[in-house]
Structures are given as C-alpha cells and as structure tokens.
Amino acid sequence: GQSLEQPSEVTAVEGAIVQINCTYQTSGFYGLSWYQQHDGGAPTFLSYNGLDGLEETGRFSSFLSRSDSYGYLLLQELQMKDSASYFCAHKGGATNKLIFGTGTLLAVQP
Amino acid sequence: GAGVSQSPSNKVTEKGKDVELRCDPISGHTALYWYRQSLGQGLEFLIYFQGNSAPDKSGLPSDRFSAERTGGSVSTLTIQRTQQEDSAVYLCASSLVTRGNSPLHFGNGTRLTVT
C-alpha cells in the first residue's frame, strides 16, 4: 500500500527556519512532491524531487532520501503568509494516482 | 491562461438526493484527478482519468459515487442518494501528463453540504 506520514502541526516565528518531515511507505516510487494550501484555498504545487538530494526554489527547499523513505520541506526566512497546510505527495504502486500525506499545519507567529 | 474551474462552488442538498459536480480542466491537460477533503483533513484520492479512461477508481467510497470524462476535457462526479458523511470539499485537479514531475493544478473546489 501507500502511506505518507507528516507531523500534524508545526509552530515557528517570523524570520526563522522550519523543516516539515515526510516519511512514506510505498510499493514502487516515482518522486516526492510538496503542495501548499492556505485555509479555504486550493492546493498549489511547490516542488518535486525525483532523485535523492536537495532542490532549492527561492526560500523553499525540498530534500529526498529514497533509501530512508524520507523527505522534508525546508522553509527559510519565514513570513506570516507562509502560515498554511503543507502536504507531501507521491505516485507509486501500479497506477499513477497521486497520494497525499496527512498534512502539516504551519503556524507562523510574529 | 484559465485555470481549473469547478462548479458549483457551493452545493447544499438534502439527504437522499443526487448531485453532480463539474470540473473543467486546463486546456490540453490529459490527466484529471478528483479528491475529497473533509474539514481540517488531508486530501483523499477518489479517481483519476488519463484521457477519457479511468485507470484507477479505487478511491471511490461506494457504488453511490461515479465519475466520467468526455472529450478528454470536462469531468463530472456524481453522488447518488447523498448521505451526511458525503459532506466535504470536492477538489478537482489536472496535469499535463501523469509523469511524476508534472504538477497538479487544482480548482477551488465544490463545498458539498448534505442536510
């Protein structure tokens, strides 16, 4: 089967750095994605890791270790607007369905 | 260009009624996905289409749920004999292809309330 686990909530202050972890179990693996969802809004794509290592996109970076079945999203220079839910996701198994993790609610405090 | 469009944005229905939710994907996107999200919860996979066919419909909760896609474009999710536990936001997403690095573009969802 496929499952992705994340911490349910993370709190940090403006300007800080926060890491959101994602551990997964899957039969077959086709990369790890990250999505952001503001309260009441649509999820939006942030980043994708197809191979091991770090991918950087501005203030956001994402890391993947396939041998450890683990990835994380790193947010730097936190801003209030970063308060949102963050989901890891992957495609795996026999079909190309994209399965989302349990989600992490990030609260950025002044 | 235009994003993924879903209609209606809100739907209130009585228990036992049928509802149809519509999704217009981004033009040219071959893959289309339906998810369900309950308040404060994650995204629950329902079904996805590649073109007009559905390679994976394993997430449909029961036989009251069905979906179709026509012309490789518009998709409709139908829920028959709605129950209160069907209340949720139904999200549609499309992507150019189904390869791993092809991001999903989501619509704003249909908020379904069953009374």
PDB file of C-alpha atoms in Angstrom:
ATOM      1  CA  GLY A   1       0.000   0.000   0.000  1.00  0.00           C
ATOM      2  CA  GLN A   2       0.888   3.667   0.008  1.00  0.00           C
ATOM      3  CA  SER A   3       1.004   5.998   3.003  1.00  0.00           C
ATOM      4  CA  LEU A   4       2.806   9.230   3.828  1.00  0.00           C
ATOM      5  CA  GLU A   5       3.129  10.483   7.388  1.00  0.00           C
ATOM      6  CA  GLN A   6       3.739  14.075   8.466  1.00  0.00           C
ATOM      7  CA  PRO A   7       3.650  15.922  11.784  1.00  0.00           C
ATOM      8  CA  SER A   8       0.185  17.382  12.295  1.00  0.00           C
ATOM      9  CA  GLU A   9       1.282  20.850  13.412  1.00  0.00           C
ATOM     10  CA  VAL A  10       4.411  22.986  13.491  1.00  0.00           C
ATOM     11  CA  THR A  11       4.791  26.443  15.000  1.00  0.00           C
ATOM     12  CA  ALA A  12       7.616  28.892  14.249  1.00  0.00           C
ATOM     13  CA  VAL A  13       8.318  32.616  14.401  1.00  0.00           C
ATOM     14  CA  GLU A  14       8.791  35.089  11.591  1.00  0.00           C
ATOM     15  CA  GLY A  15      12.271  35.036  10.116  1.00  0.00           C
ATOM     16  CA  ALA A  16      13.035  31.556  11.410  1.00  0.00           C
ATOM     17  CA  ILE A  17      13.697  28.316   9.516  1.00  0.00           C
ATOM     18  CA  VAL A  18      11.339  25.361   9.779  1.00  0.00           C
ATOM     19  CA  GLN A  19      11.557  21.798   8.493  1.00  0.00           C
ATOM     20  CA  ILE A  20       8.484  19.675   7.727  1.00  0.00           C
ATOM     21  CA  ASN A  21       9.203  15.960   7.518  1.00  0.00           C
ATOM     22  CA  CYS A  22       7.521  13.292   5.452  1.00  0.00           C
ATOM     23  CA  THR A  23       8.053   9.540   5.763  1.00  0.00           C
ATOM     24  CA  TYR A  24       6.448   7.188   3.299  1.00  0.00           C
ATOM     25  CA  GLN A  25       5.736   3.568   2.570  1.00  0.00           C
ATOM     26  CA  THR A  26       5.048   2.537  -0.959  1.00  0.00           C
ATOM     27  CA  SER A  27       5.468  -0.266  -3.426  1.00  0.00           C
ATOM     28  CA  GLY A  28       7.362   1.409  -6.233  1.00  0.00           C
ATOM     29  CA  PHE A  29       8.279   5.051  -6.121  1.00  0.00           C
ATOM     30  CA  TYR A  30       8.136   7.911  -8.609  1.00  0.00           C
ATOM     31  CA  GLY A  31       9.311  11.015  -6.756  1.00  0.00           C
ATOM     32  CA  LEU A  32       8.052  13.205  -3.926  1.00  0.00           C
ATOM     33  CA  SER A  33       6.113  16.437  -4.375  1.00  0.00           C
ATOM     34  CA  TRP A  34       5.120  19.202  -1.976  1.00  0.00           C
ATOM     35  CA  TYR A  35       1.949  21.319  -2.043  1.00  0.00           C
ATOM     36  CA  GLN A  36       0.830  24.323  -0.040  1.00  0.00           C
ATOM     37  CA  GLN A  37      -2.775  25.014   0.893  1.00  0.00           C
ATOM     38  CA  HIS A  38      -3.960  28.185   2.561  1.00  0.00           C
ATOM     39  CA  ASP A  39      -7.108  27.953   4.650  1.00  0.00           C
ATOM     40  CA  GLY A  40     -10.089  27.675   2.329  1.00  0.00           C
ATOM     41  CA  GLY A  41      -7.928  27.727  -0.778  1.00  0.00           C
ATOM     42  CA  ALA A  42      -6.775  25.337  -3.458  1.00  0.00           C
ATOM     43  CA  PRO A  43      -3.549  23.373  -3.020  1.00  0.00           C
ATOM     44  CA  THR A  44      -0.672  24.772  -5.063  1.00  0.00           C
ATOM     45  CA  PHE A  45       2.460  22.962  -6.208  1.00  0.00           C
ATOM     46  CA  LEU A  46       5.730  23.917  -4.502  1.00  0.00           C
ATOM     47  CA  SER A  47       8.442  21.450  -5.506  1.00  0.00           C
ATOM     48  CA  TYR A  48       9.336  17.984  -6.755  1.00  0.00           C
ATOM     49  CA  ASN A  49      12.204  15.603  -6.005  1.00  0.00           C
ATOM     50  CA  GLY A  50      12.700  12.749  -8.447  1.00  0.00           C
ATOM     51  CA  LEU A  51      16.166  11.879  -7.219  1.00  0.00           C
ATOM     52  CA  ASP A  52      17.963  11.969  -3.888  1.00  0.00           C
ATOM     53  CA  GLY A  53      19.233  15.311  -2.705  1.00  0.00           C
ATOM     54  CA  LEU A  54      18.183  18.884  -2.261  1.00  0.00           C
ATOM     55  CA  GLU A  55      16.114  21.008  -4.634  1.00  0.00           C
ATOM     56  CA  GLU A  56      16.017  24.738  -3.978  1.00  0.00           C
ATOM     57  CA  THR A  57      13.354  27.189  -5.102  1.00  0.00           C
ATOM     58  CA  GLY A  58      13.791  30.587  -3.510  1.00  0.00           C
ATOM     59  CA  ARG A  59      13.046  30.441   0.210  1.00  0.00           C
ATOM     60  CA  PHE A  60      11.807  26.847  -0.093  1.00  0.00           C
ATOM     61  CA  SER A  61      13.964  23.745  -0.419  1.00  0.00           C
ATOM     62  CA  SER A  62      12.966  20.112  -0.554  1.00  0.00           C
ATOM     63  CA  PHE A  63      15.057  17.061   0.207  1.00  0.00           C
ATOM     64  CA  LEU A  64      14.632  13.387  -0.599  1.00  0.00           C
ATOM     65  CA  SER A  65      16.367  10.222   0.588  1.00  0.00           C
ATOM     66  CA  ARG A  66      14.910   7.200  -1.189  1.00  0.00           C
ATOM     67  CA  SER A  67      16.977   4.744   0.847  1.00  0.00           C
ATOM     68  CA  ASP A  68      15.408   6.137   4.028  1.00  0.00           C
ATOM     69  CA  SER A  69      11.916   6.612   2.511  1.00  0.00           C
ATOM     70  CA  TYR A  70      12.086  10.147   3.836  1.00  0.00           C
ATOM     71  CA  GLY A  71      11.854  13.689   2.638  1.00  0.00           C
ATOM     72  CA  TYR A  72      11.427  17.163   4.034  1.00  0.00           C
ATOM     73  CA  LEU A  73      10.421  20.649   3.078  1.00  0.00           C
ATOM     74  CA  LEU A  74      12.601  23.463   4.413  1.00  0.00           C
ATOM     75  CA  LEU A  75      11.178  26.957   4.640  1.00  0.00           C
ATOM     76  CA  GLN A  76      13.614  29.790   5.315  1.00  0.00           C
ATOM     77  CA  GLU A  77      13.061  33.407   6.336  1.00  0.00           C
ATOM     78  CA  LEU A  78       9.542  32.584   7.400  1.00  0.00           C
ATOM     79  CA  GLN A  79       6.842  35.126   6.673  1.00  0.00           C
ATOM     80  CA  MET A  80       3.335  35.382   8.077  1.00  0.00           C
ATOM     81  CA  LYS A  81       1.940  34.466   4.661  1.00  0.00           C
ATOM     82  CA  ASP A  82       3.660  31.065   4.950  1.00  0.00           C
ATOM     83  CA  SER A  83       1.030  30.048   7.528  1.00  0.00           C
ATOM     84  CA  ALA A  84      -0.754  27.251   5.696  1.00  0.00           C
ATOM     85  CA  SER A  85      -1.038  23.482   5.444  1.00  0.00           C
ATOM     86  CA  TYR A  86       1.738  21.640   3.658  1.00  0.00           C
ATOM     87  CA  PHE A  87       1.321  18.242   2.040  1.00  0.00           C
ATOM     88  CA  CYS A  88       3.854  15.822   0.669  1.00  0.00           C
ATOM     89  CA  ALA A  89       2.638  13.564  -2.113  1.00  0.00           C
ATOM     90  CA  HIS A  90       3.865  10.771  -4.321  1.00  0.00           C
ATOM     91  CA  LYS A  91       2.903   8.461  -7.107  1.00  0.00           C
ATOM     92  CA  GLY A  92       3.631   4.835  -6.569  1.00  0.00           C
ATOM     93  CA  GLY A  93       2.326   1.365  -6.967  1.00  0.00           C
ATOM     94  CA  ALA A  94       0.742   0.013 -10.088  1.00  0.00           C
ATOM     95  CA  THR A  95      -1.025   3.193 -11.209  1.00  0.00           C
ATOM     96  CA  ASN A  96      -0.179   6.864 -11.494  1.00  0.00           C
ATOM     97  CA  LYS A  97      -2.531   8.118  -8.823  1.00  0.00           C
ATOM     98  CA  LEU A  98      -1.033  10.847  -6.648  1.00  0.00           C
ATOM     99  CA  ILE A  99      -1.440  10.137  -2.946  1.00  0.00           C
ATOM    100  CA  PHE A 100      -1.135  12.929  -0.398  1.00  0.00           C
ATOM    101  CA  GLY A 101       0.332  12.833   3.069  1.00  0.00           C
ATOM    102  CA  THR A 102      -1.559  13.563   6.245  1.00  0.00           C
ATOM    103  CA  GLY A 103      -0.620  17.264   6.057  1.00  0.00           C
ATOM    104  CA  THR A 104       1.184  19.655   8.394  1.00  0.00           C
ATOM    105  CA  LEU A 105      -0.405  22.858   9.615  1.00  0.00           C
ATOM    106  CA  LEU A 106       2.287  25.536   9.907  1.00  0.00           C
ATOM    107  CA  ALA A 107       1.565  28.500  12.132  1.00  0.00           C
ATOM    108  CA  VAL A 108       3.966  31.427  11.808  1.00  0.00           C
ATOM    109  CA  GLN A 109       3.901  33.774  14.781  1.00  0.00           C
ATOM    110  CA  PRO A 110       5.170  37.366  14.890  1.00  0.00           C
TER     111      PRO A 110
ATOM    112  CA  GLY B   1      -4.490  31.191 -19.241  1.00  0.00           C
ATOM    113  CA  ALA B   2      -7.568  29.912 -17.440  1.00  0.00           C
ATOM    114  CA  GLY B   3      -7.095  27.572 -14.534  1.00  0.00           C
ATOM    115  CA  VAL B   4      -9.142  24.589 -13.410  1.00  0.00           C
ATOM    116  CA  SER B   5     -12.763  25.578 -12.990  1.00  0.00           C
ATOM    117  CA  GLN B   6     -15.233  23.759 -10.750  1.00  0.00           C
ATOM    118  CA  SER B   7     -18.962  24.275 -10.424  1.00  0.00           C
ATOM    119  CA  PRO B   8     -20.921  24.840  -8.383  1.00  0.00           C
ATOM    120  CA  SER B   9     -18.663  26.400  -5.758  1.00  0.00           C
ATOM    121  CA  ASN B  10     -21.184  25.535  -3.068  1.00  0.00           C
ATOM    122  CA  LYS B  11     -23.967  22.962  -3.028  1.00  0.00           C
ATOM    123  CA  VAL B  12     -26.450  22.289  -0.262  1.00  0.00           C
ATOM    124  CA  THR B  13     -28.620  19.244  -0.769  1.00  0.00           C
ATOM    125  CA  GLU B  14     -30.988  17.109   1.220  1.00  0.00           C
ATOM    126  CA  LYS B  15     -30.057  13.612   2.269  1.00  0.00           C
ATOM    127  CA  GLY B  16     -31.069  11.110  -0.375  1.00  0.00           C
ATOM    128  CA  LYS B  17     -30.808  13.494  -3.332  1.00  0.00           C
ATOM    129  CA  ASP B  18     -28.377  13.067  -6.222  1.00  0.00           C
ATOM    130  CA  VAL B  19     -25.736  15.700  -7.007  1.00  0.00           C
ATOM    131  CA  GLU B  20     -23.449  16.376  -9.949  1.00  0.00           C
ATOM    132  CA  LEU B  21     -20.159  18.196  -9.593  1.00  0.00           C
ATOM    133  CA  ARG B  22     -18.400  19.550 -12.656  1.00  0.00           C
ATOM    134  CA  CYS B  23     -14.742  20.103 -13.443  1.00  0.00           C
ATOM    135  CA  ASP B  24     -13.257  21.966 -16.420  1.00  0.00           C
ATOM    136  CA  PRO B  25      -9.530  21.217 -16.558  1.00  0.00           C
ATOM    137  CA  ILE B  26      -6.827  23.347 -18.087  1.00  0.00           C
ATOM    138  CA  SER B  27      -6.932  23.020 -21.863  1.00  0.00           C
ATOM    139  CA  GLY B  28      -4.522  20.367 -23.109  1.00  0.00           C
ATOM    140  CA  HIS B  29      -4.128  18.615 -19.764  1.00  0.00           C
ATOM    141  CA  THR B  30      -4.536  14.892 -20.302  1.00  0.00           C
ATOM    142  CA  ALA B  31      -4.763  13.828 -16.655  1.00  0.00           C
ATOM    143  CA  LEU B  32      -7.635  14.748 -14.343  1.00  0.00           C
ATOM    144  CA  TYR B  33      -7.969  13.887 -10.658  1.00  0.00           C
ATOM    145  CA  TRP B  34     -10.763  14.046  -8.086  1.00  0.00           C
ATOM    146  CA  TYR B  35     -10.060  14.359  -4.367  1.00  0.00           C
ATOM    147  CA  ARG B  36     -12.225  14.824  -1.303  1.00  0.00           C
ATOM    148  CA  GLN B  37     -11.226  16.905   1.695  1.00  0.00           C
ATOM    149  CA  SER B  38     -13.123  16.992   4.954  1.00  0.00           C
ATOM    150  CA  LEU B  39     -12.710  19.943   7.302  1.00  0.00           C
ATOM    151  CA  GLY B  40      -9.165  20.113   8.624  1.00  0.00           C
ATOM    152  CA  GLN B  41      -8.231  16.843   6.976  1.00  0.00           C
ATOM    153  CA  GLY B  42      -5.989  15.709   4.152  1.00  0.00           C
ATOM    154  CA  LEU B  43      -6.771  15.056   0.520  1.00  0.00           C
ATOM    155  CA  GLU B  44      -8.464  11.724  -0.061  1.00  0.00           C
ATOM    156  CA  PHE B  45      -7.927  10.317  -3.560  1.00  0.00           C
ATOM    157  CA  LEU B  46     -11.132   9.340  -5.355  1.00  0.00           C
ATOM    158  CA  ILE B  47     -10.389   8.689  -9.028  1.00  0.00           C
ATOM    159  CA  TYR B  48      -8.170   9.825 -11.849  1.00  0.00           C
ATOM    160  CA  PHE B  49      -8.535   9.935 -15.622  1.00  0.00           C
ATOM    161  CA  GLN B  50      -5.984   9.633 -18.357  1.00  0.00           C
ATOM    162  CA  GLY B  51      -7.859  10.963 -21.361  1.00  0.00           C
ATOM    163  CA  ASN B  52     -11.384   9.599 -21.072  1.00  0.00           C
ATOM    164  CA  SER B  53     -10.458   6.386 -19.286  1.00  0.00           C
ATOM    165  CA  ALA B  54     -10.075   5.888 -15.543  1.00  0.00           C
ATOM    166  CA  PRO B  55      -7.041   3.689 -14.792  1.00  0.00           C
ATOM    167  CA  ASP B  56      -7.663   3.987 -11.065  1.00  0.00           C
ATOM    168  CA  LYS B  57     -11.015   4.435  -9.387  1.00  0.00           C
ATOM    169  CA  SER B  58     -10.018   2.671  -6.208  1.00  0.00           C
ATOM    170  CA  GLY B  59     -10.750   5.681  -4.008  1.00  0.00           C
ATOM    171  CA  LEU B  60     -14.462   5.939  -4.757  1.00  0.00           C
ATOM    172  CA  PRO B  61     -16.071   5.311  -1.344  1.00  0.00           C
ATOM    173  CA  SER B  62     -19.055   3.317  -2.548  1.00  0.00           C
ATOM    174  CA  ASP B  63     -21.113   2.478  -5.600  1.00  0.00           C
ATOM    175  CA  ARG B  64     -23.093   5.676  -4.992  1.00  0.00           C
ATOM    176  CA  PHE B  65     -20.106   7.543  -6.436  1.00  0.00           C
ATOM    177  CA  SER B  66     -19.333   7.607 -10.136  1.00  0.00           C
ATOM    178  CA  ALA B  67     -17.388   9.837 -12.484  1.00  0.00           C
ATOM    179  CA  GLU B  68     -16.947  10.279 -16.169  1.00  0.00           C
ATOM    180  CA  ARG B  69     -14.877  12.376 -18.505  1.00  0.00           C
ATOM    181  CA  THR B  70     -15.822  13.225 -22.032  1.00  0.00           C
ATOM    182  CA  GLY B  71     -13.825  14.579 -24.963  1.00  0.00           C
ATOM    183  CA  GLY B  72     -10.673  14.392 -22.873  1.00  0.00           C
ATOM    184  CA  SER B  73     -11.882  17.523 -21.128  1.00  0.00           C
ATOM    185  CA  VAL B  74     -14.843  18.094 -18.806  1.00  0.00           C
ATOM    186  CA  SER B  75     -15.419  15.652 -15.965  1.00  0.00           C
ATOM    187  CA  THR B  76     -18.479  15.082 -13.833  1.00  0.00           C
ATOM    188  CA  LEU B  77     -18.524  13.457 -10.405  1.00  0.00           C
ATOM    189  CA  THR B  78     -21.962  12.135  -9.472  1.00  0.00           C
ATOM    190  CA  ILE B  79     -23.052  11.170  -5.988  1.00  0.00           C
ATOM    191  CA  GLN B  80     -26.348   9.318  -5.768  1.00  0.00           C
ATOM    192  CA  ARG B  81     -28.565   9.141  -2.686  1.00  0.00           C
ATOM    193  CA  THR B  82     -26.322  11.532  -0.770  1.00  0.00           C
ATOM    194  CA  GLN B  83     -25.581  10.890   2.882  1.00  0.00           C
ATOM    195  CA  GLN B  84     -24.435  13.309   5.569  1.00  0.00           C
ATOM    196  CA  GLU B  85     -20.980  11.740   5.597  1.00  0.00           C
ATOM    197  CA  ASP B  86     -20.586  12.873   1.979  1.00  0.00           C
ATOM    198  CA  SER B  87     -20.324  16.469   3.191  1.00  0.00           C
ATOM    199  CA  ALA B  88     -16.855  17.721   2.242  1.00  0.00           C
ATOM    200  CA  VAL B  89     -14.971  19.842  -0.276  1.00  0.00           C
ATOM    201  CA  TYR B  90     -14.532  18.019  -3.567  1.00  0.00           C
ATOM    202  CA  LEU B  91     -11.385  19.108  -5.370  1.00  0.00           C
ATOM    203  CA  CYS B  92     -10.528  18.562  -8.996  1.00  0.00           C
ATOM    204  CA  ALA B  93      -7.031  18.853 -10.428  1.00  0.00           C
ATOM    205  CA  SER B  94      -5.467  18.449 -13.834  1.00  0.00           C
ATOM    206  CA  SER B  95      -1.933  17.919 -15.053  1.00  0.00           C
ATOM    207  CA  LEU B  96      -0.312  17.964 -18.441  1.00  0.00           C
ATOM    208  CA  VAL B  97       0.701  14.315 -18.190  1.00  0.00           C
ATOM    209  CA  THR B  98       0.813  11.707 -15.451  1.00  0.00           C
ATOM    210  CA  ARG B  99       4.598  11.598 -15.120  1.00  0.00           C
ATOM    211  CA  GLY B 100       5.874  12.190 -11.606  1.00  0.00           C
ATOM    212  CA  ASN B 101       7.213  15.686 -12.189  1.00  0.00           C
ATOM    213  CA  SER B 102       4.069  17.016 -13.822  1.00  0.00           C
ATOM    214  CA  PRO B 103       2.438  19.191 -11.152  1.00  0.00           C
ATOM    215  CA  LEU B 104      -1.256  19.113 -10.411  1.00  0.00           C
ATOM    216  CA  HIS B 105      -3.245  22.313 -10.842  1.00  0.00           C
ATOM    217  CA  PHE B 106      -6.237  22.425  -8.516  1.00  0.00           C
ATOM    218  CA  GLY B 107      -9.579  24.114  -8.819  1.00  0.00           C
ATOM    219  CA  ASN B 108     -11.129  25.935  -5.871  1.00  0.00           C
ATOM    220  CA  GLY B 109     -13.379  23.001  -5.113  1.00  0.00           C
ATOM    221  CA  THR B 110     -17.074  22.389  -4.574  1.00  0.00           C
ATOM    222  CA  ARG B 111     -18.195  22.566  -0.965  1.00  0.00           C
ATOM    223  CA  LEU B 112     -20.947  19.986  -0.570  1.00  0.00           C
ATOM    224  CA  THR B 113     -23.240  20.092   2.439  1.00  0.00           C
ATOM    225  CA  VAL B 114     -25.782  17.317   2.918  1.00  0.00           C
ATOM    226  CA  THR B 115     -28.546  18.220   5.377  1.00  0.00           C
TER     227      THR B 115
END
